[in-house]
PDB file of C-alpha atoms in Angstrom:
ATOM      1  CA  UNK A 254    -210.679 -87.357-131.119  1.00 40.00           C
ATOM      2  CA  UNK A 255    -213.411 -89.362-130.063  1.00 47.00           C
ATOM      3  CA  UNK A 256    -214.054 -93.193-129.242  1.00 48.00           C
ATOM      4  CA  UNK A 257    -215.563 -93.711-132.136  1.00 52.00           C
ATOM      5  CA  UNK A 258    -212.103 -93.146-134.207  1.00 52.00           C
ATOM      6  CA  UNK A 259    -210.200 -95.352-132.585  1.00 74.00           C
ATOM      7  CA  UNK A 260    -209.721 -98.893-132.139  1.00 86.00           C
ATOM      8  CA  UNK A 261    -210.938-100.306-128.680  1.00 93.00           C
ATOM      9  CA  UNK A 262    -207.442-101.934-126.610  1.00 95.00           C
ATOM     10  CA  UNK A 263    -209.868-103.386-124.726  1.00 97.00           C
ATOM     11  CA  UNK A 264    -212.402-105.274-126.856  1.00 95.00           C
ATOM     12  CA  UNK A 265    -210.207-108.502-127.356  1.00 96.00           C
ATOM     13  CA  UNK A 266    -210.059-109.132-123.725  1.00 98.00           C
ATOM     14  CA  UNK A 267    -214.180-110.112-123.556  1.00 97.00           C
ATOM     15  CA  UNK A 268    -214.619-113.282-123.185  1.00 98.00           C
ATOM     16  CA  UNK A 269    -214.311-116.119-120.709  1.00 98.00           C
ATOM     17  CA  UNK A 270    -210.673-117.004-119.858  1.00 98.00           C
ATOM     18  CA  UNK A 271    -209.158-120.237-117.964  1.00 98.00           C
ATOM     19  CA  UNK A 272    -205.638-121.301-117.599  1.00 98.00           C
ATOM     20  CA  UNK A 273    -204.107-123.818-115.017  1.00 98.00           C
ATOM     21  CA  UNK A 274    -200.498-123.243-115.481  1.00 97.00           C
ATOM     22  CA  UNK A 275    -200.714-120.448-112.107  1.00 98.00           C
ATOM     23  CA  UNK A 276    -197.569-119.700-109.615  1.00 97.00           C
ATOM     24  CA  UNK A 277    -198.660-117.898-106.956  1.00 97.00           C
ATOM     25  CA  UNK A 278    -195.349-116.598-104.497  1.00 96.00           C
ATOM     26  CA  UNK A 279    -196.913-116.151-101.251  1.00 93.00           C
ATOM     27  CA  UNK A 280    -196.170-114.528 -97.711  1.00 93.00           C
ATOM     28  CA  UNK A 281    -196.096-116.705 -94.630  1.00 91.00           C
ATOM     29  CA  UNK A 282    -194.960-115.879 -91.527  1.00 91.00           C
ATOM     30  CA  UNK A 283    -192.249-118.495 -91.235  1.00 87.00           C
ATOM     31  CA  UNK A 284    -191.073-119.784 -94.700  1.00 90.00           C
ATOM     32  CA  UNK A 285    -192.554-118.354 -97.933  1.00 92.00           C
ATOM     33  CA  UNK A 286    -194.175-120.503-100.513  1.00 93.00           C
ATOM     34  CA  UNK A 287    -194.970-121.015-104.145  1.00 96.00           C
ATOM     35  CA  UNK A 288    -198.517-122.931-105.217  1.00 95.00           C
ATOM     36  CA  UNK A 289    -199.210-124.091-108.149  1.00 98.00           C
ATOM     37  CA  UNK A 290    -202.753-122.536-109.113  1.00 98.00           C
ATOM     38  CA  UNK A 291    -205.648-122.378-112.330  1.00 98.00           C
ATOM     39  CA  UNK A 292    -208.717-119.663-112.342  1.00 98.00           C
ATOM     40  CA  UNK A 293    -211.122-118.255-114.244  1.00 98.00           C
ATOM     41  CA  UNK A 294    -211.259-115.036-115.659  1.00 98.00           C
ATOM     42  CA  UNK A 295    -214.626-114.161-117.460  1.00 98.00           C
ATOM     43  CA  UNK A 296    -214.506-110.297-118.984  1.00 98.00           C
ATOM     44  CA  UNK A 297    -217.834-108.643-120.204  1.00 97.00           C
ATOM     45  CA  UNK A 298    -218.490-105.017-122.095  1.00 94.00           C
ATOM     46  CA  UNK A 299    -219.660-102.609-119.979  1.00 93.00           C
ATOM     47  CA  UNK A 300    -222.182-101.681-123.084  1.00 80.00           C
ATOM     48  CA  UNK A 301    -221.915 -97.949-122.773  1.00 76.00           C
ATOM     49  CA  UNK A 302    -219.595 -95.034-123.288  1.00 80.00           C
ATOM     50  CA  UNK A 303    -218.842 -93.548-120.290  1.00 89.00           C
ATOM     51  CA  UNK A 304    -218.819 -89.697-119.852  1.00 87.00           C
ATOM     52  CA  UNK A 305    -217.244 -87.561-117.159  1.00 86.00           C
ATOM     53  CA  UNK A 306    -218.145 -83.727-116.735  1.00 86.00           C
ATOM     54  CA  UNK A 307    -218.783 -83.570-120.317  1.00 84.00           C
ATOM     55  CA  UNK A 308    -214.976 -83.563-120.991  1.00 88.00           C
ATOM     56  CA  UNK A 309    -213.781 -87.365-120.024  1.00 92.00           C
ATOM     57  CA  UNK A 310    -214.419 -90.018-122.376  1.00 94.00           C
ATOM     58  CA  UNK A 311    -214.325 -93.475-121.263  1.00 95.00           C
ATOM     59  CA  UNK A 312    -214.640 -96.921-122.491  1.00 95.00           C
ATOM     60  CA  UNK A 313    -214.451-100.342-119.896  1.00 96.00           C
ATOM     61  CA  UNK A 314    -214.822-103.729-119.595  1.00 97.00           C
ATOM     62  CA  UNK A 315    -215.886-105.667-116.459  1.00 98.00           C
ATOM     63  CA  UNK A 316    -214.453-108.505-115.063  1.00 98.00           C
ATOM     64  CA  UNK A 317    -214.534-111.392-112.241  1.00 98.00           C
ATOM     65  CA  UNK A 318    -211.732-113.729-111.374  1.00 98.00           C
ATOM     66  CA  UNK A 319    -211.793-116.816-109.328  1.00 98.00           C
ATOM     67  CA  UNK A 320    -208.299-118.557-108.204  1.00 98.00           C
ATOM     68  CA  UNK A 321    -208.207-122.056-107.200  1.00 98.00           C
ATOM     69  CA  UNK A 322    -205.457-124.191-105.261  1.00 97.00           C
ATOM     70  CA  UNK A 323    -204.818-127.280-107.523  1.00 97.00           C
ATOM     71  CA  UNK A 324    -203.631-128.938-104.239  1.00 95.00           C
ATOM     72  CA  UNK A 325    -206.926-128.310-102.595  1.00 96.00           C
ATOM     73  CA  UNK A 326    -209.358-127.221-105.042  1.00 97.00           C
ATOM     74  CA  UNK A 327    -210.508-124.159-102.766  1.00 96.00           C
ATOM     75  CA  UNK A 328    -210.948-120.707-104.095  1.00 97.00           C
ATOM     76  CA  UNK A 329    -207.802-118.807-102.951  1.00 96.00           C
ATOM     77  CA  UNK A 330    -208.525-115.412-104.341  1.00 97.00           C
ATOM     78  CA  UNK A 331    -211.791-113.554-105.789  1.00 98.00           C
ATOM     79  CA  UNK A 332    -211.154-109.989-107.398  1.00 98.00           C
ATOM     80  CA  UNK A 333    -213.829-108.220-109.197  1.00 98.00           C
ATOM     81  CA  UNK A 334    -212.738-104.631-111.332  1.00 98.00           C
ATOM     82  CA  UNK A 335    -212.802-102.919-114.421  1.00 98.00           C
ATOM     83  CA  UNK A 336    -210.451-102.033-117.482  1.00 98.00           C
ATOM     84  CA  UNK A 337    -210.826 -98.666-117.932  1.00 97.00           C
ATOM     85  CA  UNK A 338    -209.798 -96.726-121.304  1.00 97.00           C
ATOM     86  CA  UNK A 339    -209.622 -93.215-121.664  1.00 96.00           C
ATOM     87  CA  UNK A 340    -209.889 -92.166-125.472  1.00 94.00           C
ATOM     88  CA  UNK A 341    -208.097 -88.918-125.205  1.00 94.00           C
ATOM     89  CA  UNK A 342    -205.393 -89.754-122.435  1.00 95.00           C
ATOM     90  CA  UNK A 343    -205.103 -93.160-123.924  1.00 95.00           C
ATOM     91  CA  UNK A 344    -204.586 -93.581-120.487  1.00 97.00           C
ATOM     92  CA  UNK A 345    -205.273 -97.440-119.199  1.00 98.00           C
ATOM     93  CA  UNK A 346    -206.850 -97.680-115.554  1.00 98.00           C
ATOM     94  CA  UNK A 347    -207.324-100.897-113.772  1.00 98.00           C
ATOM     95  CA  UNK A 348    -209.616-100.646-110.328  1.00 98.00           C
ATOM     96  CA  UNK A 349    -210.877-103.561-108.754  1.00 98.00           C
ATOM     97  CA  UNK A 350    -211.302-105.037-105.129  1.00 98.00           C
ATOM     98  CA  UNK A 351    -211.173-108.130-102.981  1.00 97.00           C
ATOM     99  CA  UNK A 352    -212.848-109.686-100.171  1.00 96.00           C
ATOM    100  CA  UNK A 353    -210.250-108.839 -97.957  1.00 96.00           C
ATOM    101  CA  UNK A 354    -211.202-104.983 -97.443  1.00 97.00           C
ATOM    102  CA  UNK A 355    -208.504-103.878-100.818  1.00 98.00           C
ATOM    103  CA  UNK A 356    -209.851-101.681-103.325  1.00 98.00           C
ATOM    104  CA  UNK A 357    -207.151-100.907-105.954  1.00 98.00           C
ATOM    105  CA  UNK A 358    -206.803 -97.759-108.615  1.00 98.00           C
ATOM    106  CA  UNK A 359    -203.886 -98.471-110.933  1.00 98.00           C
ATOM    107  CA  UNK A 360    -202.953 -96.605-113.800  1.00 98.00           C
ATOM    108  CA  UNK A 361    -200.572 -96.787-116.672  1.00 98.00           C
ATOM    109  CA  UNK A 362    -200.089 -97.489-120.845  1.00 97.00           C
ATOM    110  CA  UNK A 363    -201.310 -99.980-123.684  1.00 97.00           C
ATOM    111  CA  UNK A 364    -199.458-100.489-126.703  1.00 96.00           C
ATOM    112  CA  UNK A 365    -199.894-103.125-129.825  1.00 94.00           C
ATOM    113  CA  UNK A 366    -196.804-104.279-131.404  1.00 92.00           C
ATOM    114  CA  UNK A 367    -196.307-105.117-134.932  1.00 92.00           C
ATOM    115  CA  UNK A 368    -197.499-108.732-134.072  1.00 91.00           C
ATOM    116  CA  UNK A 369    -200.732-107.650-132.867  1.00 91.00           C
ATOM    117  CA  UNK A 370    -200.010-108.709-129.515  1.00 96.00           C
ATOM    118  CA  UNK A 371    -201.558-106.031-126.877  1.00 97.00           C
ATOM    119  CA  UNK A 372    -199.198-105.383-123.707  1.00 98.00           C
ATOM    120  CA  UNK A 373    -201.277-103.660-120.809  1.00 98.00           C
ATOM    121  CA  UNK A 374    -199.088-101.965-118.106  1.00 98.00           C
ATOM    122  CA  UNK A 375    -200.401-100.943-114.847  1.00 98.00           C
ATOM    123  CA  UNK A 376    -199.199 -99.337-111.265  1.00 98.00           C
ATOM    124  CA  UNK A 377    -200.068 -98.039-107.855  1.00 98.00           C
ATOM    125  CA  UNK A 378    -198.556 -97.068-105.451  1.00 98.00           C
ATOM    126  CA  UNK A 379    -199.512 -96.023-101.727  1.00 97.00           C
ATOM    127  CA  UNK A 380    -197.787 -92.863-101.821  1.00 97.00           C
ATOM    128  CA  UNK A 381    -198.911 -91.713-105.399  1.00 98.00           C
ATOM    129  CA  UNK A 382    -201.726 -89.163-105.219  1.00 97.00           C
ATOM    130  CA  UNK A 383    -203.387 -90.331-108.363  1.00 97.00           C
ATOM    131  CA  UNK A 384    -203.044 -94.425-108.636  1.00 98.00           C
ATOM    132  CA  UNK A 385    -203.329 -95.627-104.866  1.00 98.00           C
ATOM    133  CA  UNK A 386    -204.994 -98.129-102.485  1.00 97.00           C
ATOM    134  CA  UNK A 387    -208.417 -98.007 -99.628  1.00 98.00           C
ATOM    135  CA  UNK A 388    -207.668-100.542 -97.069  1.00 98.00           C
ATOM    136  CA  UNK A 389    -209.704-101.302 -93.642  1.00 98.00           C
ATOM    137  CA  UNK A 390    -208.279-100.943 -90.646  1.00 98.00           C
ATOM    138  CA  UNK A 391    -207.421-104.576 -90.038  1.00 98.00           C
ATOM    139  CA  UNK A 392    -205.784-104.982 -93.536  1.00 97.00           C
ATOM    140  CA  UNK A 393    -203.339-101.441 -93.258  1.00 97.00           C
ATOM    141  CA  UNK A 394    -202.492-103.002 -89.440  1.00 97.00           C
ATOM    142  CA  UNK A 395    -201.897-106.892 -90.861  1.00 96.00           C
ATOM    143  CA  UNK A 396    -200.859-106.766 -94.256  1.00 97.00           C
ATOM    144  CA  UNK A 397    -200.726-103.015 -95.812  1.00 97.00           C
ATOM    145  CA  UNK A 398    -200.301-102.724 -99.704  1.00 98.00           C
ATOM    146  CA  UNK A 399    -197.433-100.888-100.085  1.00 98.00           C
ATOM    147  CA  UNK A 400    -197.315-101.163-104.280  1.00 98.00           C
ATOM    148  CA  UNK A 401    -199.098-102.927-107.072  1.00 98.00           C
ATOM    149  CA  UNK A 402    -198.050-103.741-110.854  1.00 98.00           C
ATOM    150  CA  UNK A 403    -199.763-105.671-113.587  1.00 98.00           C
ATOM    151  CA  UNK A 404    -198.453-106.835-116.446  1.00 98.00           C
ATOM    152  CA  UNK A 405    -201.157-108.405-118.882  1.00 97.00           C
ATOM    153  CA  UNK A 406    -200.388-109.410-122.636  1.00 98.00           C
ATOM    154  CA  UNK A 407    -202.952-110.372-124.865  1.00 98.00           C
ATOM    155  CA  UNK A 408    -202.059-112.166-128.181  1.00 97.00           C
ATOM    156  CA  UNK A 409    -204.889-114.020-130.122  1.00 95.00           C
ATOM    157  CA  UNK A 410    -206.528-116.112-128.060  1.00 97.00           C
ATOM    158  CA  UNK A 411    -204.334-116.263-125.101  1.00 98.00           C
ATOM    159  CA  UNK A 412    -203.871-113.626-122.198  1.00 98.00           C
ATOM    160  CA  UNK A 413    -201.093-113.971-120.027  1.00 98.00           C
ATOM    161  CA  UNK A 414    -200.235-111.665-116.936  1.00 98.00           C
ATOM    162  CA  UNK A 415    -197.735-111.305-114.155  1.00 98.00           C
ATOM    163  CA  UNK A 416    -198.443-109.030-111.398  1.00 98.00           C
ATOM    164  CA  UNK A 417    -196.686-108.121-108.222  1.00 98.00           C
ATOM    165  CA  UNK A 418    -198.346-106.780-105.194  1.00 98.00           C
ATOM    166  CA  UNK A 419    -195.911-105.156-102.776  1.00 98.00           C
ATOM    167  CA  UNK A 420    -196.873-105.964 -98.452  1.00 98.00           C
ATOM    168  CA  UNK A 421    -195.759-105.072 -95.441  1.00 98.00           C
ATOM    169  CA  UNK A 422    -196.695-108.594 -93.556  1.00 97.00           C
ATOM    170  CA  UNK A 423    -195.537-111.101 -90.729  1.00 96.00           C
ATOM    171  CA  UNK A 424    -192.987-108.161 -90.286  1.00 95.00           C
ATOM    172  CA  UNK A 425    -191.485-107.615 -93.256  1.00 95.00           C
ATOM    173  CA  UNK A 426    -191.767-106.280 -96.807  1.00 96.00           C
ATOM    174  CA  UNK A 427    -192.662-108.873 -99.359  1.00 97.00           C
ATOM    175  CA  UNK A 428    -193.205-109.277-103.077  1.00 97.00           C
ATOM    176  CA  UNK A 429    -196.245-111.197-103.422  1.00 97.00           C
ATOM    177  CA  UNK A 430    -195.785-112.330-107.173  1.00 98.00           C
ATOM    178  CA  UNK A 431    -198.577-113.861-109.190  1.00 98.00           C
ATOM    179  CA  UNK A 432    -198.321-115.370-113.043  1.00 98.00           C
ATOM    180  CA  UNK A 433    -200.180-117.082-115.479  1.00 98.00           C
ATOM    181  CA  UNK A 434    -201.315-118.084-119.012  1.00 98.00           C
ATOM    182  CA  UNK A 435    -205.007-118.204-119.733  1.00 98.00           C
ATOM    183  CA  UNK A 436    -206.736-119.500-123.024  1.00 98.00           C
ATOM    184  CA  UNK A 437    -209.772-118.226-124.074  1.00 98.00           C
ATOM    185  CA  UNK A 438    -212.608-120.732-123.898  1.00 98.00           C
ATOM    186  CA  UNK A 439    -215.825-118.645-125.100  1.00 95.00           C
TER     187      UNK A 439
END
């Protein structure tokens, strides 16, 4: 079957997406803590089908996100990726990397329930051959990603997520937990 015949999971996630309503569970080396966060999320169509050794086909959209402290205002986390769907697999990829020396390759499942809501699910893990991690030197050493899941949700005009990102930091092993509600603003 090609992409043609079926319905694109990923097409109601273009747009531009904001949402203030962010918790962000963070490491520190003495006493963890939670901060209160909003970003922006803008998602564009990669405006091609994508083919791989004339036996993979592909279909993705693009995306940039920009966190802000609401305490602060500053920019806490950029991350730049792709949504990946692959029409025969209907496998769902997410890869993306930040400024920090991460680059991420998650994989996992889609599904639309009888409400029309989309749930995306999404994993790596630094032992799985398939959906893993590329970290520098400095970043394996200080603060090594150990396991990463995304949870995203898409239901009209609203996209929520929750995501944990699994560390070994400050000596010890720590769930770095992110959430949030976005509403779609163009």
């Amino acid at each position: 079957m090609n992409a043609e015949s079926k319905q694109n999971p990923l097409s109601g996630l273009i747009g531009v997406w904001e949402g203030d309503k962010g918790t962000d569970l963070a490491p520190k080396p003495e006493e963890d803590e939670t901060n209160p966060y909003y970003e922006t999320l803008v998602i564009e169509e990669v405006d091609m089908e994508i083919s791989n050794a004339e036996e993979q086909e592909l279909l993705a959209v693009r995306y940039h996100q920009t966190v802000h402290e609401k305490e602060t205002g500053e920019m806490s986390h950029s991350e730049t990726g792709y949504w990946i769907w692959d029409t025969q697999t209907d496998t769902i990829m997410c890869s993306f990397s930040i400024p920090r020396g991460v680059s991420v390759l998650s994989g996992g499942t889609f599904e639309k329930n009888e409400n029309g809501e989309v749930l995306f699910r999404v994993s790596s893990h630094a032992d799985d051959p398939e959906w893993s991690f590329v970290q520098s030197p400095f970043m394996k050493k200080k603060a090594k990603t150990l396991a990463f899941k995304r949870e995203l949700k898409l239901s009209g005009n609203t996209l929520s997520y929750e995501q944990e990102t699994t560390v070994d930091i400050y000596g010890k092993i720590f769930a770095h937990r992110d959430t949030n509600t976005l509403n779609k603003t163009a």
